Amino acid sequence: MHTSALVLFSGGQDSTTCLAHALATYARVETIAFDYRQRHRVELDARLTVLAEVRAKFPQWANKLGEDHLLDLAVLGEVSDTSLTRDTAFKMAQSGLPNTFVPGRNLLFLTLAGAVAYRRDLQVLVTGVCETDFSGYPDCRDDTMKAMQLALSLGMDKRFLIETPLMWIDKAATWAMAHRLGGASGAVGGGDALVELIIEHTHTCYLGDRSHRHPWGYGCGECPACELRARGYERFVTSL
Ligand code: ZN
């Protein structure tokens, strides 16, 4: 029986939905993120706002929400040359992967999250990776997650579960999941409140744009991350 979780929480839509899932499922939940000198610090700022809003608007969840961990991972910026850490344009690389792919990023994140979970005695690692994304990042695939779960469990001699609530669903279903989880949270008007919180406070845009407000939230509206979020939101709203 699993009762505690560590959520890889970046402050975006996906990881906020994963946080809601963990708070709805486990008695004790902590959060972790990594500062790898992202081009934009807005996500790292957004995540603190999201945590504060969750505490304020969802009292039942606030009781379960424990420590937040932010690890310095500057070394990742040193070893990678991608448009997330350097000021280069987004494009598809020769490998067929977008140049937003940071090789090894999720592998490092999960390894460090495992180390923190070991120390904090947390059983489940929750991450918002997804195979249905346009990007096809190989470190977001289900097989990679299963391999990491085995590697961490063997390497630390402690049984970890890596949970991926978004693995097989698209962005419209991710919005719907947030609506459902918020609705079941016990907070008044919780479904709409969680969707509103995600619109207003989470950040997804690759360009770090917080100056343009759309029905689905802030962003440039043009980059792949904005497009995905916007399209998913439109389909979610029309399905209500
Ligand atoms: Zn954007």
PDB file of C-alpha atoms and ligand atoms in Angstrom:
ATOM      1  CA  MET A   1       0.000   0.000   0.000  1.00  0.00           C
ATOM      2  CA  HIS A   2       1.503   3.278  -1.093  1.00  0.00           C
ATOM      3  CA  THR A   3       0.837   6.285   1.119  1.00  0.00           C
ATOM      4  CA  SER A   4       3.465   8.853   0.184  1.00  0.00           C
ATOM      5  CA  ALA A   5       4.712  10.473  -3.009  1.00  0.00           C
ATOM      6  CA  LEU A   6       7.275  12.871  -4.395  1.00  0.00           C
ATOM      7  CA  VAL A   7       5.971  14.836  -7.394  1.00  0.00           C
ATOM      8  CA  LEU A   8       8.342  16.144 -10.060  1.00  0.00           C
ATOM      9  CA  PHE A   9       6.752  19.556 -10.114  1.00  0.00           C
ATOM     10  CA  SER A  10       7.915  22.146 -12.625  1.00  0.00           C
ATOM     11  CA  GLY A  11       5.010  24.570 -12.355  1.00  0.00           C
ATOM     12  CA  GLY A  12       3.539  23.682 -15.743  1.00  0.00           C
ATOM     13  CA  GLN A  13       0.083  22.374 -16.576  1.00  0.00           C
ATOM     14  CA  ASP A  14       1.111  18.720 -16.649  1.00  0.00           C
ATOM     15  CA  SER A  15       3.016  18.609 -13.390  1.00  0.00           C
ATOM     16  CA  THR A  16       0.297  20.614 -11.623  1.00  0.00           C
ATOM     17  CA  THR A  17      -2.232  18.004 -12.744  1.00  0.00           C
ATOM     18  CA  CYS A  18       0.128  15.320 -11.439  1.00  0.00           C
ATOM     19  CA  LEU A  19       0.350  17.164  -8.132  1.00  0.00           C
ATOM     20  CA  ALA A  20      -3.457  17.181  -7.896  1.00  0.00           C
ATOM     21  CA  HIS A  21      -3.477  13.453  -8.676  1.00  0.00           C
ATOM     22  CA  ALA A  22      -0.942  12.774  -5.916  1.00  0.00           C
ATOM     23  CA  LEU A  23      -2.827  14.911  -3.390  1.00  0.00           C
ATOM     24  CA  ALA A  24      -6.034  13.048  -4.240  1.00  0.00           C
ATOM     25  CA  THR A  25      -4.309   9.674  -3.851  1.00  0.00           C
ATOM     26  CA  TYR A  26      -1.671   9.806  -1.106  1.00  0.00           C
ATOM     27  CA  ALA A  27      -1.615  10.921   2.518  1.00  0.00           C
ATOM     28  CA  ARG A  28       1.757  12.655   2.315  1.00  0.00           C
ATOM     29  CA  VAL A  29       3.025  14.519  -0.753  1.00  0.00           C
ATOM     30  CA  GLU A  30       6.232  16.456  -1.344  1.00  0.00           C
ATOM     31  CA  THR A  31       7.412  18.282  -4.464  1.00  0.00           C
ATOM     32  CA  ILE A  32      10.739  18.608  -6.238  1.00  0.00           C
ATOM     33  CA  ALA A  33      12.120  20.710  -9.096  1.00  0.00           C
ATOM     34  CA  PHE A  34      15.458  21.424 -10.700  1.00  0.00           C
ATOM     35  CA  ASP A  35      17.156  24.664 -11.581  1.00  0.00           C
ATOM     36  CA  TYR A  36      19.228  23.785 -14.651  1.00  0.00           C
ATOM     37  CA  ARG A  37      19.590  27.397 -15.793  1.00  0.00           C
ATOM     38  CA  GLN A  38      16.507  27.240 -17.988  1.00  0.00           C
ATOM     39  CA  ARG A  39      16.365  30.155 -20.373  1.00  0.00           C
ATOM     40  CA  HIS A  40      13.368  31.426 -18.463  1.00  0.00           C
ATOM     41  CA  ARG A  41      12.925  31.425 -14.744  1.00  0.00           C
ATOM     42  CA  VAL A  42       9.171  31.987 -15.028  1.00  0.00           C
ATOM     43  CA  GLU A  43       8.446  28.281 -14.498  1.00  0.00           C
ATOM     44  CA  LEU A  44      10.469  28.234 -11.293  1.00  0.00           C
ATOM     45  CA  ASP A  45       8.578  31.312 -10.088  1.00  0.00           C
ATOM     46  CA  ALA A  46       5.243  29.927 -11.259  1.00  0.00           C
ATOM     47  CA  ARG A  47       5.645  26.749  -9.244  1.00  0.00           C
ATOM     48  CA  LEU A  48       5.838  28.632  -5.929  1.00  0.00           C
ATOM     49  CA  THR A  49       2.682  30.555  -6.815  1.00  0.00           C
ATOM     50  CA  VAL A  50       0.912  27.331  -7.768  1.00  0.00           C
ATOM     51  CA  LEU A  51       1.903  25.694  -4.454  1.00  0.00           C
ATOM     52  CA  ALA A  52       0.643  28.721  -2.508  1.00  0.00           C
ATOM     53  CA  GLU A  53      -2.632  28.742  -4.465  1.00  0.00           C
ATOM     54  CA  VAL A  54      -3.181  25.032  -3.921  1.00  0.00           C
ATOM     55  CA  ARG A  55      -2.655  25.522  -0.179  1.00  0.00           C
ATOM     56  CA  ALA A  56      -5.063  28.472  -0.131  1.00  0.00           C
ATOM     57  CA  LYS A  57      -7.871  27.054  -2.290  1.00  0.00           C
ATOM     58  CA  PHE A  58      -7.788  23.342  -1.417  1.00  0.00           C
ATOM     59  CA  PRO A  59      -7.697  22.971   2.371  1.00  0.00           C
ATOM     60  CA  GLN A  60      -7.975  19.165   2.318  1.00  0.00           C
ATOM     61  CA  TRP A  61      -4.946  18.993   0.050  1.00  0.00           C
ATOM     62  CA  ALA A  62      -3.041  21.623   2.025  1.00  0.00           C
ATOM     63  CA  ASN A  63      -2.919  19.237   4.983  1.00  0.00           C
ATOM     64  CA  LYS A  64      -1.105  16.615   2.912  1.00  0.00           C
ATOM     65  CA  LEU A  65       1.264  18.928   1.065  1.00  0.00           C
ATOM     66  CA  GLY A  66       4.679  18.857   2.682  1.00  0.00           C
ATOM     67  CA  GLU A  67       8.150  20.052   1.881  1.00  0.00           C
ATOM     68  CA  ASP A  68       9.205  21.495  -1.481  1.00  0.00           C
ATOM     69  CA  HIS A  69      12.701  20.696  -2.780  1.00  0.00           C
ATOM     70  CA  LEU A  70      14.581  22.754  -5.361  1.00  0.00           C
ATOM     71  CA  LEU A  71      17.874  21.271  -6.499  1.00  0.00           C
ATOM     72  CA  ASP A  72      20.589  23.152  -8.319  1.00  0.00           C
ATOM     73  CA  LEU A  73      21.359  21.343 -11.559  1.00  0.00           C
ATOM     74  CA  ALA A  74      23.524  23.893 -13.340  1.00  0.00           C
ATOM     75  CA  VAL A  75      25.651  21.041 -14.632  1.00  0.00           C
ATOM     76  CA  LEU A  76      22.831  20.050 -17.007  1.00  0.00           C
ATOM     77  CA  GLY A  77      23.063  23.436 -18.711  1.00  0.00           C
ATOM     78  CA  GLU A  78      26.808  22.862 -19.039  1.00  0.00           C
ATOM     79  CA  VAL A  79      26.530  19.528 -20.800  1.00  0.00           C
ATOM     80  CA  SER A  80      23.572  20.262 -23.058  1.00  0.00           C
ATOM     81  CA  ASP A  81      23.251  22.488 -26.076  1.00  0.00           C
ATOM     82  CA  THR A  82      19.543  22.888 -26.629  1.00  0.00           C
ATOM     83  CA  SER A  83      17.063  25.655 -27.185  1.00  0.00           C
ATOM     84  CA  LEU A  84      15.762  25.256 -23.625  1.00  0.00           C
ATOM     85  CA  THR A  85      19.096  26.256 -22.137  1.00  0.00           C
ATOM     86  CA  ARG A  86      20.636  28.330 -24.928  1.00  0.00           C
ATOM     87  CA  ASP A  87      19.288  31.230 -26.896  1.00  0.00           C
ATOM     88  CA  THR A  88      18.812  29.345 -30.150  1.00  0.00           C
ATOM     89  CA  ALA A  89      15.698  28.961 -32.286  1.00  0.00           C
ATOM     90  CA  PHE A  90      13.357  25.992 -31.927  1.00  0.00           C
ATOM     91  CA  LYS A  91      13.685  23.514 -34.743  1.00  0.00           C
ATOM     92  CA  MET A  92      13.803  19.856 -35.526  1.00  0.00           C
ATOM     93  CA  ALA A  93      17.286  18.420 -35.239  1.00  0.00           C
ATOM     94  CA  GLN A  94      18.699  15.840 -37.653  1.00  0.00           C
ATOM     95  CA  SER A  95      17.836  13.138 -35.145  1.00  0.00           C
ATOM     96  CA  GLY A  96      14.146  13.849 -35.778  1.00  0.00           C
ATOM     97  CA  LEU A  97      13.784  15.207 -32.254  1.00  0.00           C
ATOM     98  CA  PRO A  98      12.990  18.862 -31.553  1.00  0.00           C
ATOM     99  CA  ASN A  99      16.024  20.781 -30.276  1.00  0.00           C
ATOM    100  CA  THR A 100      14.102  21.320 -27.042  1.00  0.00           C
ATOM    101  CA  PHE A 101      15.218  17.789 -26.172  1.00  0.00           C
ATOM    102  CA  VAL A 102      17.777  17.901 -23.348  1.00  0.00           C
ATOM    103  CA  PRO A 103      19.540  14.516 -23.472  1.00  0.00           C
ATOM    104  CA  GLY A 104      19.441  12.702 -20.163  1.00  0.00           C
ATOM    105  CA  ARG A 105      17.334  15.333 -18.444  1.00  0.00           C
ATOM    106  CA  ASN A 106      14.539  13.117 -17.171  1.00  0.00           C
ATOM    107  CA  LEU A 107      16.987  10.357 -16.313  1.00  0.00           C
ATOM    108  CA  LEU A 108      18.902  12.760 -14.083  1.00  0.00           C
ATOM    109  CA  PHE A 109      15.709  14.214 -12.620  1.00  0.00           C
ATOM    110  CA  LEU A 110      14.380  10.786 -11.690  1.00  0.00           C
ATOM    111  CA  THR A 111      17.701   9.653 -10.224  1.00  0.00           C
ATOM    112  CA  LEU A 112      17.913  12.727  -8.004  1.00  0.00           C
ATOM    113  CA  ALA A 113      14.224  12.511  -7.151  1.00  0.00           C
ATOM    114  CA  GLY A 114      14.851   8.898  -6.139  1.00  0.00           C
ATOM    115  CA  ALA A 115      17.687   9.990  -3.861  1.00  0.00           C
ATOM    116  CA  VAL A 116      15.481  12.618  -2.199  1.00  0.00           C
ATOM    117  CA  ALA A 117      12.584  10.150  -1.922  1.00  0.00           C
ATOM    118  CA  TYR A 118      14.958   7.665  -0.280  1.00  0.00           C
ATOM    119  CA  ARG A 119      16.042  10.238   2.289  1.00  0.00           C
ATOM    120  CA  ARG A 120      12.478  11.472   2.908  1.00  0.00           C
ATOM    121  CA  ASP A 121      11.050   7.932   2.935  1.00  0.00           C
ATOM    122  CA  LEU A 122       8.614   8.604   0.073  1.00  0.00           C
ATOM    123  CA  GLN A 123       7.455   5.581  -1.916  1.00  0.00           C
ATOM    124  CA  VAL A 124       6.111   6.878  -5.227  1.00  0.00           C
ATOM    125  CA  LEU A 125       7.712   9.192  -7.787  1.00  0.00           C
ATOM    126  CA  VAL A 126       5.032  10.976  -9.828  1.00  0.00           C
ATOM    127  CA  THR A 127       5.985  12.514 -13.149  1.00  0.00           C
ATOM    128  CA  GLY A 128       3.963  14.113 -15.938  1.00  0.00           C
ATOM    129  CA  VAL A 129       5.770  12.494 -18.849  1.00  0.00           C
ATOM    130  CA  CYS A 130       3.565  11.572 -21.757  1.00  0.00           C
ATOM    131  CA  GLU A 131       3.918   9.471 -24.918  1.00  0.00           C
ATOM    132  CA  THR A 132       1.123  11.255 -26.737  1.00  0.00           C
ATOM    133  CA  ASP A 133       3.017  14.578 -26.882  1.00  0.00           C
ATOM    134  CA  PHE A 134       4.097  15.712 -30.317  1.00  0.00           C
ATOM    135  CA  SER A 135       7.711  15.737 -29.258  1.00  0.00           C
ATOM    136  CA  GLY A 136       8.434  12.036 -28.876  1.00  0.00           C
ATOM    137  CA  TYR A 137      11.127  12.645 -26.270  1.00  0.00           C
ATOM    138  CA  PRO A 138      12.643   9.209 -25.688  1.00  0.00           C
ATOM    139  CA  ASP A 139      13.111   9.906 -21.963  1.00  0.00           C
ATOM    140  CA  CYS A 140       9.336  10.392 -21.630  1.00  0.00           C
ATOM    141  CA  ARG A 141       8.437   6.950 -22.916  1.00  0.00           C
ATOM    142  CA  ASP A 142       6.776   4.279 -20.856  1.00  0.00           C
ATOM    143  CA  ASP A 143       9.616   1.806 -21.398  1.00  0.00           C
ATOM    144  CA  THR A 144      12.151   4.371 -20.170  1.00  0.00           C
ATOM    145  CA  MET A 145      10.066   4.940 -17.032  1.00  0.00           C
ATOM    146  CA  LYS A 146       9.785   1.210 -16.361  1.00  0.00           C
ATOM    147  CA  ALA A 147      13.544   0.833 -16.821  1.00  0.00           C
ATOM    148  CA  MET A 148      14.203   3.737 -14.441  1.00  0.00           C
ATOM    149  CA  GLN A 149      11.837   2.261 -11.869  1.00  0.00           C
ATOM    150  CA  LEU A 150      13.793  -0.987 -11.972  1.00  0.00           C
ATOM    151  CA  ALA A 151      17.189   0.761 -11.957  1.00  0.00           C
ATOM    152  CA  LEU A 152      16.320   2.970  -8.985  1.00  0.00           C
ATOM    153  CA  SER A 153      14.724   0.122  -7.039  1.00  0.00           C
ATOM    154  CA  LEU A 154      17.738  -2.143  -7.571  1.00  0.00           C
ATOM    155  CA  GLY A 155      20.361   0.579  -7.209  1.00  0.00           C
ATOM    156  CA  MET A 156      18.976   1.920  -3.943  1.00  0.00           C
ATOM    157  CA  ASP A 157      17.650  -1.421  -2.680  1.00  0.00           C
ATOM    158  CA  LYS A 158      14.264   0.144  -2.022  1.00  0.00           C
ATOM    159  CA  ARG A 159      11.070  -0.550  -3.936  1.00  0.00           C
ATOM    160  CA  PHE A 160      10.101   2.597  -5.854  1.00  0.00           C
ATOM    161  CA  LEU A 161       6.998   3.070  -7.954  1.00  0.00           C
ATOM    162  CA  ILE A 162       7.232   5.561 -10.822  1.00  0.00           C
ATOM    163  CA  GLU A 163       3.727   6.750 -11.567  1.00  0.00           C
ATOM    164  CA  THR A 164       2.853   8.510 -14.834  1.00  0.00           C
ATOM    165  CA  PRO A 165      -0.809   9.589 -14.740  1.00  0.00           C
ATOM    166  CA  LEU A 166      -0.591  11.390 -18.102  1.00  0.00           C
ATOM    167  CA  MET A 167       1.325   8.772 -20.075  1.00  0.00           C
ATOM    168  CA  TRP A 168      -1.473   7.761 -22.446  1.00  0.00           C
ATOM    169  CA  ILE A 169      -3.744  10.794 -22.495  1.00  0.00           C
ATOM    170  CA  ASP A 170      -3.722  13.942 -24.623  1.00  0.00           C
ATOM    171  CA  LYS A 171      -3.840  17.560 -23.473  1.00  0.00           C
ATOM    172  CA  ALA A 172      -7.642  17.794 -23.639  1.00  0.00           C
ATOM    173  CA  ALA A 173      -7.858  14.800 -21.298  1.00  0.00           C
ATOM    174  CA  THR A 174      -5.249  16.403 -19.022  1.00  0.00           C
ATOM    175  CA  TRP A 175      -7.498  19.470 -18.612  1.00  0.00           C
ATOM    176  CA  ALA A 176     -10.442  17.125 -17.973  1.00  0.00           C
ATOM    177  CA  MET A 177      -8.431  15.193 -15.377  1.00  0.00           C
ATOM    178  CA  ALA A 178      -7.671  18.414 -13.485  1.00  0.00           C
ATOM    179  CA  HIS A 179     -11.346  19.336 -13.577  1.00  0.00           C
ATOM    180  CA  ARG A 180     -12.327  15.928 -12.210  1.00  0.00           C
ATOM    181  CA  LEU A 181      -9.668  15.862  -9.473  1.00  0.00           C
ATOM    182  CA  GLY A 182     -10.482  19.405  -8.358  1.00  0.00           C
ATOM    183  CA  GLY A 183     -14.172  18.515  -8.282  1.00  0.00           C
ATOM    184  CA  ALA A 184     -13.506  15.540  -6.011  1.00  0.00           C
ATOM    185  CA  SER A 185     -11.161  17.459  -3.706  1.00  0.00           C
ATOM    186  CA  GLY A 186     -13.829  18.565  -1.258  1.00  0.00           C
ATOM    187  CA  ALA A 187     -13.218  22.244  -2.040  1.00  0.00           C
ATOM    188  CA  VAL A 188     -16.283  24.259  -3.039  1.00  0.00           C
ATOM    189  CA  GLY A 189     -16.403  24.560  -6.829  1.00  0.00           C
ATOM    190  CA  GLY A 190     -13.140  22.643  -6.845  1.00  0.00           C
ATOM    191  CA  GLY A 191     -13.258  21.478 -10.474  1.00  0.00           C
ATOM    192  CA  ASP A 192     -13.535  24.937 -11.949  1.00  0.00           C
ATOM    193  CA  ALA A 193     -11.200  26.307  -9.275  1.00  0.00           C
ATOM    194  CA  LEU A 194      -8.397  23.933 -10.235  1.00  0.00           C
ATOM    195  CA  VAL A 195      -8.824  24.612 -13.956  1.00  0.00           C
ATOM    196  CA  GLU A 196      -8.771  28.358 -13.207  1.00  0.00           C
ATOM    197  CA  LEU A 197      -5.661  27.948 -11.072  1.00  0.00           C
ATOM    198  CA  ILE A 198      -3.917  26.101 -13.906  1.00  0.00           C
ATOM    199  CA  ILE A 199      -4.947  28.724 -16.475  1.00  0.00           C
ATOM    200  CA  GLU A 200      -3.864  31.649 -14.347  1.00  0.00           C
ATOM    201  CA  HIS A 201      -0.736  30.417 -12.593  1.00  0.00           C
ATOM    202  CA  THR A 202       0.932  27.509 -14.394  1.00  0.00           C
ATOM    203  CA  HIS A 203       3.447  28.189 -17.130  1.00  0.00           C
ATOM    204  CA  THR A 204       4.086  26.181 -20.286  1.00  0.00           C
ATOM    205  CA  CYS A 205       5.315  28.599 -23.002  1.00  0.00           C
ATOM    206  CA  TYR A 206       8.827  27.838 -24.289  1.00  0.00           C
ATOM    207  CA  LEU A 207       9.504  31.553 -24.782  1.00  0.00           C
ATOM    208  CA  GLY A 208       8.675  32.457 -21.187  1.00  0.00           C
ATOM    209  CA  ASP A 209       5.955  34.868 -22.342  1.00  0.00           C
ATOM    210  CA  ARG A 210       3.734  36.077 -19.470  1.00  0.00           C
ATOM    211  CA  SER A 211       2.455  39.180 -21.236  1.00  0.00           C
ATOM    212  CA  HIS A 212      -0.202  37.639 -23.483  1.00  0.00           C
ATOM    213  CA  ARG A 213      -3.298  36.251 -21.749  1.00  0.00           C
ATOM    214  CA  HIS A 214      -5.414  33.737 -23.670  1.00  0.00           C
ATOM    215  CA  PRO A 215      -8.491  31.758 -22.568  1.00  0.00           C
ATOM    216  CA  TRP A 216      -6.066  28.901 -21.748  1.00  0.00           C
ATOM    217  CA  GLY A 217      -3.497  31.017 -19.912  1.00  0.00           C
ATOM    218  CA  TYR A 218      -0.368  33.048 -20.580  1.00  0.00           C
ATOM    219  CA  GLY A 219       2.064  32.490 -23.439  1.00  0.00           C
ATOM    220  CA  CYS A 220       3.248  33.576 -26.853  1.00  0.00           C
ATOM    221  CA  GLY A 221       0.500  31.491 -28.460  1.00  0.00           C
ATOM    222  CA  GLU A 222       2.835  30.362 -31.243  1.00  0.00           C
ATOM    223  CA  CYS A 223       5.458  28.003 -29.844  1.00  0.00           C
ATOM    224  CA  PRO A 224       4.780  24.230 -29.860  1.00  0.00           C
ATOM    225  CA  ALA A 225       4.039  24.185 -26.118  1.00  0.00           C
ATOM    226  CA  CYS A 226       1.492  27.016 -26.409  1.00  0.00           C
ATOM    227  CA  GLU A 227      -0.129  25.415 -29.440  1.00  0.00           C
ATOM    228  CA  LEU A 228      -0.506  22.093 -27.680  1.00  0.00           C
ATOM    229  CA  ARG A 229      -1.949  23.708 -24.550  1.00  0.00           C
ATOM    230  CA  ALA A 230      -4.343  25.913 -26.566  1.00  0.00           C
ATOM    231  CA  ARG A 231      -5.615  23.096 -28.783  1.00  0.00           C
ATOM    232  CA  GLY A 232      -6.160  20.827 -25.794  1.00  0.00           C
ATOM    233  CA  TYR A 233      -8.036  23.530 -23.928  1.00  0.00           C
ATOM    234  CA  GLU A 234     -10.344  24.214 -26.884  1.00  0.00           C
ATOM    235  CA  ARG A 235     -11.230  20.546 -27.154  1.00  0.00           C
ATOM    236  CA  PHE A 236     -11.711  20.285 -23.377  1.00  0.00           C
ATOM    237  CA  VAL A 237     -14.075  23.280 -23.305  1.00  0.00           C
ATOM    238  CA  THR A 238     -16.161  22.044 -26.221  1.00  0.00           C
ATOM    239  CA  SER A 239     -16.486  18.648 -24.521  1.00  0.00           C
ATOM    240  CA  LEU A 240     -17.994  20.136 -21.330  1.00  0.00           C
TER     241      LEU A 240
HETATM  242 ZN    ZN B   1       4.665  29.984 -26.277  1.00  0.00          ZN
END
